[in-house]
Amino acid sequence: MTQIDPRALRGAFGSFMTGVTVVTALRPDGTAAGFTANSFSSVSLDPPLLLVCPGKFLSSYEVFANCTHFAVNVLAEGQEAISNTFASFKGDRFACVPHHADQHGVPLIDGAAVQFSCRTHRIVPAGDHCILIGEVADFAQSGDAGLGYVGGQYFSLGLERAAFEETSGPGICGAIVEDGDRVLMVRTEDGLRPPHCTHTERGRLVTDLREALLSKGISAELGPAYSVFDSAKPRTHHTYFLATGEARNAPPDIVAIPTADLPQQTFASPAIGRMMTRFALESRTRNFALYLGDTEEGAVHDQKTGS
Ligand SMILES: Cc1cc2nc3c(=O)[nH]c(=O)nc-3n(C[C@H](O)[C@H](O)[C@H](O)COP(=O)(O)O)c2cc1C
């Protein structure tokens, strides 16, 4: 059998786009346990079954491997902070996140896109995880779009679609291309800006951007949208994507700026300056949020803790 490289396999598994859930249950002493999981899948309508895979590395593994009831909360767009809390916070996770109990006392996360209350149907051992299959006893769906996850990053398809639907007329489409701990920027007379293309057809936005990057010697993999805003004079629509890549044989106006040094740079416009400073800040925690608005005001769509 071919030797499987676990790191490469983790990357390959991670390329499958998923939603994000928080799985909760009660410990024998009645306190709550919960962890972030994207291994959720629907299984059957009759009977109504779903599954999620707790890993043996979880501090709460024994709770989930022996629970009689549990809940799966499908997180909504904007609940990235809740996902991060239930993936890595070591203190009382439930103290930070608004929630209420289902009929068995199992915590349901407020504001989740869907909350499934389950009775344990079967627990199947599976390598370094188990497969926890639940029979859905009750569920509530808010109608909010679910948070997405791929390649170790969150994405918000509902917000991105809404942003693009507002687009009309010519626009600028750029990429914040990370090359390790540096960002590839174009040096212009006015200051630094991300590499971009101008586009008139929304359908060609990503293709045009890829071609523009290649023409600057940058090969990049585009990630989720990061900032979508309008500027007034001249009226232009801007869309910036996150990306990772590298520059080879790039022209002299392409420079690699250390991410940590971004806030000290001069940028081609104040809006680009604000975007790049936010990027430098958010890259410390890798918790990137989507900005929607104009050059004067807008909203960063990230944490929705309900508080
Ligand atoms: C997006 C995402 C998805 C995850 N999916 C799973 C999963 O399906 N199963 C699992 O056991 N851990 C998963 N994890 C990791 C756990 O959430 C994390 O190891 C756990 O919360 C650590 O809890 P502990 O400190 O109590 O051990 C995921 C983490 C993230 C950020």
Tab-separated table of C-alpha atoms and ligand atoms in Angstrom:
chain	number	residue	atom	x	y	z
A	1	MET	CA	0.000	0.000	0.000
A	2	THR	CA	1.219	3.537	-0.724
A	3	GLN	CA	2.537	5.387	2.306
A	4	ILE	CA	0.041	8.148	3.159
A	5	ASP	CA	1.539	11.412	4.426
A	6	PRO	CA	-0.820	12.486	7.241
A	7	ARG	CA	-0.098	16.213	6.714
A	8	ALA	CA	-0.874	15.973	3.014
A	9	LEU	CA	-3.983	13.920	3.777
A	10	ARG	CA	-5.164	16.535	6.285
A	11	GLY	CA	-4.758	19.169	3.548
A	12	ALA	CA	-6.644	17.018	1.060
A	13	PHE	CA	-9.512	16.420	3.518
A	14	GLY	CA	-9.506	20.168	4.231
A	15	SER	CA	-10.192	20.998	0.594
A	16	PHE	CA	-13.726	19.638	1.012
A	17	MET	CA	-16.002	22.629	1.657
A	18	THR	CA	-18.118	22.209	4.765
A	19	GLY	CA	-20.218	24.148	7.203
A	20	VAL	CA	-19.172	24.550	10.824
A	21	THR	CA	-21.029	23.088	13.804
A	22	VAL	CA	-20.672	23.153	17.565
A	23	VAL	CA	-21.542	19.784	19.138
A	24	THR	CA	-22.717	19.874	22.745
A	25	ALA	CA	-23.608	17.374	25.462
A	26	LEU	CA	-23.816	17.155	29.243
A	27	ARG	CA	-21.109	15.575	31.387
A	28	PRO	CA	-22.218	13.082	34.068
A	29	ASP	CA	-21.937	15.922	36.647
A	30	GLY	CA	-24.423	18.020	34.625
A	31	THR	CA	-21.918	20.600	33.311
A	32	ALA	CA	-21.813	21.293	29.581
A	33	ALA	CA	-19.183	20.114	27.073
A	34	GLY	CA	-18.805	21.291	23.493
A	35	PHE	CA	-16.441	21.311	20.547
A	36	THR	CA	-16.320	22.724	17.036
A	37	ALA	CA	-16.828	20.108	14.320
A	38	ASN	CA	-17.019	20.157	10.544
A	39	SER	CA	-17.333	16.364	10.296
A	40	PHE	CA	-21.128	16.735	10.371
A	41	SER	CA	-23.245	14.919	7.813
A	42	SER	CA	-26.910	14.227	7.367
A	43	VAL	CA	-27.490	10.450	7.155
A	44	SER	CA	-31.150	9.433	6.889
A	45	LEU	CA	-34.639	10.960	6.740
A	46	ASP	CA	-36.487	7.867	7.961
A	47	PRO	CA	-35.485	7.462	10.687
A	48	PRO	CA	-34.035	11.010	10.942
A	49	LEU	CA	-30.311	10.448	11.499
A	50	LEU	CA	-27.207	12.614	11.412
A	51	LEU	CA	-23.577	12.030	12.339
A	52	VAL	CA	-20.552	13.846	13.626
A	53	CYS	CA	-17.061	12.509	14.428
A	54	PRO	CA	-15.508	13.384	17.814
A	55	GLY	CA	-11.723	12.835	17.900
A	56	LYS	CA	-10.056	10.842	20.667
A	57	PHE	CA	-7.790	13.878	21.236
A	58	LEU	CA	-10.717	15.907	22.613
A	59	SER	CA	-10.549	16.583	26.336
A	60	SER	CA	-14.301	15.854	26.294
A	61	TYR	CA	-14.031	12.686	24.148
A	62	GLU	CA	-15.380	10.383	26.878
A	63	VAL	CA	-18.413	12.655	27.279
A	64	PHE	CA	-19.346	12.310	23.595
A	65	ALA	CA	-18.361	8.636	23.338
A	66	ASN	CA	-20.836	7.821	26.127
A	67	CYS	CA	-23.571	10.435	25.824
A	68	THR	CA	-27.249	9.493	25.593
A	69	HIS	CA	-28.201	12.878	24.125
A	70	PHE	CA	-26.317	15.583	22.259
A	71	ALA	CA	-26.987	18.608	20.078
A	72	VAL	CA	-25.479	19.790	16.797
A	73	ASN	CA	-25.551	23.570	16.242
A	74	VAL	CA	-24.919	24.591	12.621
A	75	LEU	CA	-23.207	27.977	12.998
A	76	ALA	CA	-24.489	30.981	11.054
A	77	GLU	CA	-22.426	33.475	9.069
A	78	GLY	CA	-20.879	35.867	11.570
A	79	GLN	CA	-20.370	33.199	14.256
A	80	GLU	CA	-16.645	32.659	13.528
A	81	ALA	CA	-15.780	33.762	17.064
A	82	ILE	CA	-18.033	31.041	18.503
A	83	SER	CA	-16.344	28.464	16.277
A	84	ASN	CA	-12.925	29.623	17.488
A	85	THR	CA	-14.082	29.548	21.113
A	86	PHE	CA	-15.248	25.936	20.809
A	87	ALA	CA	-12.104	24.925	18.914
A	88	SER	CA	-9.440	26.397	21.158
A	89	PHE	CA	-10.600	28.355	24.237
A	90	LYS	CA	-9.496	26.475	27.326
A	91	GLY	CA	-11.713	28.283	29.871
A	92	ASP	CA	-15.474	28.010	30.303
A	93	ARG	CA	-16.605	28.054	26.650
A	94	PHE	CA	-20.286	28.362	27.548
A	95	ALA	CA	-19.671	31.461	29.690
A	96	CYS	CA	-18.586	33.332	26.500
A	97	VAL	CA	-21.411	32.226	24.228
A	98	PRO	CA	-25.165	32.867	24.658
A	99	HIS	CA	-27.079	29.595	24.745
A	100	HIS	CA	-30.132	27.913	26.215
A	101	ALA	CA	-31.017	24.315	27.098
A	102	ASP	CA	-33.075	21.860	25.053
A	103	GLN	CA	-35.601	19.542	26.714
A	104	HIS	CA	-32.787	17.280	27.953
A	105	GLY	CA	-30.718	20.176	29.281
A	106	VAL	CA	-28.237	20.006	26.383
A	107	PRO	CA	-26.990	23.489	25.375
A	108	LEU	CA	-28.239	25.008	22.108
A	109	ILE	CA	-26.202	27.943	20.737
A	110	ASP	CA	-28.303	31.105	20.277
A	111	GLY	CA	-28.267	32.499	16.739
A	112	ALA	CA	-27.165	29.210	15.143
A	113	ALA	CA	-28.528	28.584	11.642
A	114	VAL	CA	-29.902	25.210	12.807
A	115	GLN	CA	-30.059	23.496	16.188
A	116	PHE	CA	-30.537	19.712	16.173
A	117	SER	CA	-31.390	17.971	19.458
A	118	CYS	CA	-30.486	14.290	19.203
A	119	ARG	CA	-30.820	11.033	21.053
A	120	THR	CA	-27.733	8.876	20.561
A	121	HIS	CA	-28.559	6.194	17.959
A	122	ARG	CA	-25.186	4.453	17.669
A	123	ILE	CA	-21.510	5.097	18.335
A	124	VAL	CA	-19.139	3.412	15.884
A	125	PRO	CA	-15.379	3.277	16.634
A	126	ALA	CA	-13.444	4.677	13.650
A	127	GLY	CA	-9.675	4.991	13.946
A	128	ASP	CA	-8.656	8.033	15.958
A	129	HIS	CA	-12.257	9.278	15.961
A	130	CYS	CA	-15.655	7.697	16.600
A	131	ILE	CA	-18.775	8.183	14.532
A	132	LEU	CA	-21.513	9.553	16.750
A	133	ILE	CA	-24.851	8.906	15.058
A	134	GLY	CA	-27.839	10.734	16.469
A	135	GLU	CA	-31.571	10.431	15.923
A	136	VAL	CA	-33.015	13.917	15.565
A	137	ALA	CA	-35.619	14.425	18.303
A	138	ASP	CA	-36.220	18.098	17.529
A	139	PHE	CA	-34.708	20.863	15.441
A	140	ALA	CA	-35.053	24.592	14.777
A	141	GLN	CA	-33.884	26.435	11.663
A	142	SER	CA	-33.440	30.216	11.743
A	143	GLY	CA	-33.250	30.818	7.988
A	144	ASP	CA	-29.834	32.521	8.373
A	145	ALA	CA	-27.094	31.358	6.015
A	146	GLY	CA	-24.610	28.871	7.440
A	147	LEU	CA	-20.948	29.704	7.962
A	148	GLY	CA	-18.611	27.983	5.472
A	149	TYR	CA	-15.165	26.458	5.973
A	150	VAL	CA	-12.523	25.291	3.504
A	151	GLY	CA	-8.728	25.023	3.534
A	152	GLY	CA	-8.550	26.206	7.148
A	153	GLN	CA	-10.509	29.410	6.428
A	154	TYR	CA	-14.046	30.539	6.998
A	155	PHE	CA	-16.178	31.889	4.186
A	156	SER	CA	-19.581	33.538	4.044
A	157	LEU	CA	-21.285	32.701	0.787
A	158	GLY	CA	-24.500	34.580	1.631
A	159	LEU	CA	-22.612	37.821	2.328
A	160	GLU	CA	-20.394	37.408	-0.717
A	161	ARG	CA	-23.400	36.800	-2.978
A	162	ALA	CA	-25.226	39.814	-1.545
A	163	ALA	CA	-22.140	41.958	-2.099
A	164	PHE	CA	-21.789	40.880	-5.713
A	165	GLU	CA	-25.484	41.380	-6.402
A	166	GLU	CA	-25.082	45.048	-5.486
A	167	THR	CA	-22.302	45.357	-8.028
A	168	SER	CA	-22.951	47.222	-11.256
A	169	GLY	CA	-20.767	49.022	-13.743
A	170	PRO	CA	-16.991	49.045	-13.863
A	171	GLY	CA	-14.995	47.998	-10.882
A	172	ILE	CA	-11.635	47.096	-9.463
A	173	CYS	CA	-10.931	43.550	-8.409
A	174	GLY	CA	-7.761	42.892	-6.427
A	175	ALA	CA	-6.043	40.268	-4.294
A	176	ILE	CA	-4.197	40.452	-0.996
A	177	VAL	CA	-1.597	37.810	-1.847
A	178	GLU	CA	0.241	36.333	1.129
A	179	ASP	CA	3.634	34.781	0.476
A	180	GLY	CA	4.498	33.346	3.888
A	181	ASP	CA	4.696	36.254	6.339
A	182	ARG	CA	4.815	38.840	3.529
A	183	VAL	CA	2.181	40.389	1.295
A	184	LEU	CA	2.828	41.020	-2.404
A	185	MET	CA	1.947	44.643	-3.248
A	186	VAL	CA	2.330	46.978	-6.220
A	187	ARG	CA	4.388	50.129	-5.563
A	188	THR	CA	2.762	53.112	-7.327
A	189	GLU	CA	3.566	56.841	-7.247
A	190	ASP	CA	0.792	57.333	-4.651
A	191	GLY	CA	1.831	54.419	-2.469
A	192	LEU	CA	1.251	50.702	-2.162
A	193	ARG	CA	-1.816	48.861	-3.376
A	194	PRO	CA	-2.700	45.190	-3.874
A	195	PRO	CA	-2.352	43.887	-7.445
A	196	HIS	CA	-5.678	44.362	-9.243
A	197	CYS	CA	-7.498	44.399	-12.555
A	198	THR	CA	-10.291	46.612	-13.751
A	199	HIS	CA	-13.333	44.706	-14.864
A	200	THR	CA	-16.640	45.511	-16.462
A	201	GLU	CA	-18.234	42.077	-16.531
A	202	ARG	CA	-18.982	40.471	-13.187
A	203	GLY	CA	-18.858	37.005	-14.744
A	204	ARG	CA	-15.196	37.531	-15.697
A	205	LEU	CA	-14.120	38.995	-12.362
A	206	VAL	CA	-12.071	36.060	-11.094
A	207	THR	CA	-10.690	35.090	-14.532
A	208	ASP	CA	-9.570	38.679	-15.178
A	209	LEU	CA	-7.954	38.879	-11.744
A	210	ARG	CA	-6.051	35.607	-12.258
A	211	GLU	CA	-4.752	36.891	-15.617
A	212	ALA	CA	-3.764	40.245	-14.095
A	213	LEU	CA	-1.827	38.476	-11.319
A	214	LEU	CA	-0.009	36.241	-13.808
A	215	SER	CA	0.922	39.300	-15.887
A	216	LYS	CA	2.626	40.631	-12.726
A	217	GLY	CA	4.539	37.349	-12.293
A	218	ILE	CA	2.302	36.285	-9.392
A	219	SER	CA	0.926	32.769	-9.257
A	220	ALA	CA	-1.763	32.735	-6.601
A	221	GLU	CA	-4.572	30.657	-5.244
A	222	LEU	CA	-7.592	32.872	-4.613
A	223	GLY	CA	-9.445	32.504	-1.314
A	224	PRO	CA	-12.597	34.149	0.037
A	225	ALA	CA	-13.645	37.777	-0.538
A	226	TYR	CA	-12.171	40.096	2.122
A	227	SER	CA	-13.421	43.578	1.345
A	228	VAL	CA	-16.175	44.853	-0.937
A	229	PHE	CA	-16.772	48.607	-1.047
A	230	ASP	CA	-17.693	51.548	-3.267
A	231	SER	CA	-15.657	54.698	-3.676
A	232	ALA	CA	-17.320	57.948	-4.733
A	233	LYS	CA	-14.934	59.815	-7.070
A	234	PRO	CA	-14.789	58.297	-9.548
A	235	ARG	CA	-17.667	55.963	-8.639
A	236	THR	CA	-16.027	52.556	-8.547
A	237	HIS	CA	-16.848	49.209	-7.010
A	238	HIS	CA	-13.905	47.453	-5.312
A	239	THR	CA	-13.668	43.745	-4.516
A	240	TYR	CA	-10.587	42.306	-2.801
A	241	PHE	CA	-9.963	38.616	-2.268
A	242	LEU	CA	-7.595	36.866	0.117
A	243	ALA	CA	-4.985	34.778	-1.704
A	244	THR	CA	-1.768	32.861	-1.156
A	245	GLY	CA	0.970	32.730	-3.738
A	246	GLU	CA	4.411	33.772	-4.822
A	247	ALA	CA	6.085	36.090	-7.322
A	248	ARG	CA	8.581	34.791	-9.887
A	249	ASN	CA	10.376	37.076	-12.376
A	250	ALA	CA	8.027	39.827	-11.216
A	251	PRO	CA	8.452	43.381	-12.548
A	252	PRO	CA	10.254	45.849	-10.209
A	253	ASP	CA	7.020	47.497	-9.017
A	254	ILE	CA	6.039	44.259	-7.211
A	255	VAL	CA	7.297	44.298	-3.620
A	256	ALA	CA	6.949	41.846	-0.737
A	257	ILE	CA	6.069	43.724	2.461
A	258	PRO	CA	6.287	41.934	5.842
A	259	THR	CA	2.683	41.665	7.071
A	260	ALA	CA	3.635	43.090	10.470
A	261	ASP	CA	5.051	46.234	8.764
A	262	LEU	CA	1.884	47.001	6.779
A	263	PRO	CA	0.448	49.561	9.253
A	264	GLN	CA	3.568	51.782	8.774
A	265	GLN	CA	3.351	51.906	4.970
A	266	THR	CA	1.995	54.613	2.665
A	267	PHE	CA	-0.900	53.345	0.587
A	268	ALA	CA	-2.396	54.468	-2.707
A	269	SER	CA	-5.664	55.461	-0.966
A	270	PRO	CA	-6.976	55.767	2.615
A	271	ALA	CA	-9.467	52.926	1.965
A	272	ILE	CA	-6.643	50.588	0.928
A	273	GLY	CA	-4.661	51.728	3.982
A	274	ARG	CA	-7.567	50.852	6.299
A	275	MET	CA	-8.059	47.482	4.601
A	276	MET	CA	-4.368	46.546	4.799
A	277	THR	CA	-4.069	47.677	8.434
A	278	ARG	CA	-7.101	45.539	9.319
A	279	PHE	CA	-5.507	42.659	7.401
A	280	ALA	CA	-2.258	43.003	9.399
A	281	LEU	CA	-4.234	42.942	12.646
A	282	GLU	CA	-6.472	40.007	11.694
A	283	SER	CA	-3.571	37.975	10.324
A	284	ARG	CA	-2.275	37.669	13.913
A	285	THR	CA	-5.245	35.442	14.798
A	286	ARG	CA	-6.047	34.322	11.211
A	287	ASN	CA	-9.628	35.336	11.937
A	288	PHE	CA	-10.406	37.222	8.726
A	289	ALA	CA	-13.736	38.988	8.401
A	290	LEU	CA	-15.515	40.273	5.310
A	291	TYR	CA	-15.943	44.093	5.071
A	292	LEU	CA	-18.975	45.387	3.182
A	293	GLY	CA	-19.650	49.095	2.732
A	294	ASP	CA	-18.189	52.188	1.131
A	295	THR	CA	-14.982	54.088	1.691
A	296	GLU	CA	-16.605	56.093	4.494
A	297	GLU	CA	-18.593	53.557	6.404
A	298	GLY	CA	-19.401	49.882	6.370
A	299	ALA	CA	-19.553	46.836	8.542
A	300	VAL	CA	-17.102	44.079	9.249
A	301	HIS	CA	-19.018	40.825	9.346
A	302	ASP	CA	-17.349	38.568	11.802
A	303	GLN	CA	-18.304	38.004	15.405
A	304	LYS	CA	-21.927	37.480	16.249
A	305	THR	CA	-21.900	36.448	19.883
A	306	GLY	CA	-25.440	37.642	20.400
A	307	SER	CA	-24.318	39.796	23.325
B	1	LIG	C1	-13.547	24.232	11.666
B	1	LIG	C2	-13.139	23.167	12.652
B	1	LIG	C3	-13.650	21.887	12.529
B	1	LIG	C4	-13.318	20.886	13.441
B	1	LIG	N1	-13.876	19.650	13.318
B	1	LIG	C5	-13.637	18.698	14.233
B	1	LIG	C6	-14.289	17.433	14.172
B	1	LIG	O1	-15.089	17.168	13.280
B	1	LIG	N2	-14.004	16.523	15.130
B	1	LIG	C7	-13.136	16.798	16.145
B	1	LIG	O2	-12.945	15.940	16.993
B	1	LIG	N3	-12.491	17.985	16.233
B	1	LIG	C8	-12.740	18.948	15.314
B	1	LIG	N4	-12.122	20.160	15.401
B	1	LIG	C9	-11.170	20.398	16.488
B	1	LIG	C10	-11.880	20.611	17.808
B	1	LIG	O3	-12.875	21.613	17.739
B	1	LIG	C11	-10.872	21.020	18.884
B	1	LIG	O4	-9.814	20.101	18.854
B	1	LIG	C12	-11.525	20.944	20.238
B	1	LIG	O5	-12.449	21.970	20.462
B	1	LIG	C13	-10.492	21.013	21.334
B	1	LIG	O6	-11.216	20.849	22.527
B	1	LIG	P1	-10.486	20.440	23.867
B	1	LIG	O7	-9.571	21.604	24.190
B	1	LIG	O8	-11.631	20.314	24.854
B	1	LIG	O9	-9.773	19.146	23.621
B	1	LIG	C14	-12.441	21.186	14.501
B	1	LIG	C15	-11.906	22.464	14.624
B	1	LIG	C16	-12.258	23.453	13.709
B	1	LIG	C17	-11.708	24.849	13.860
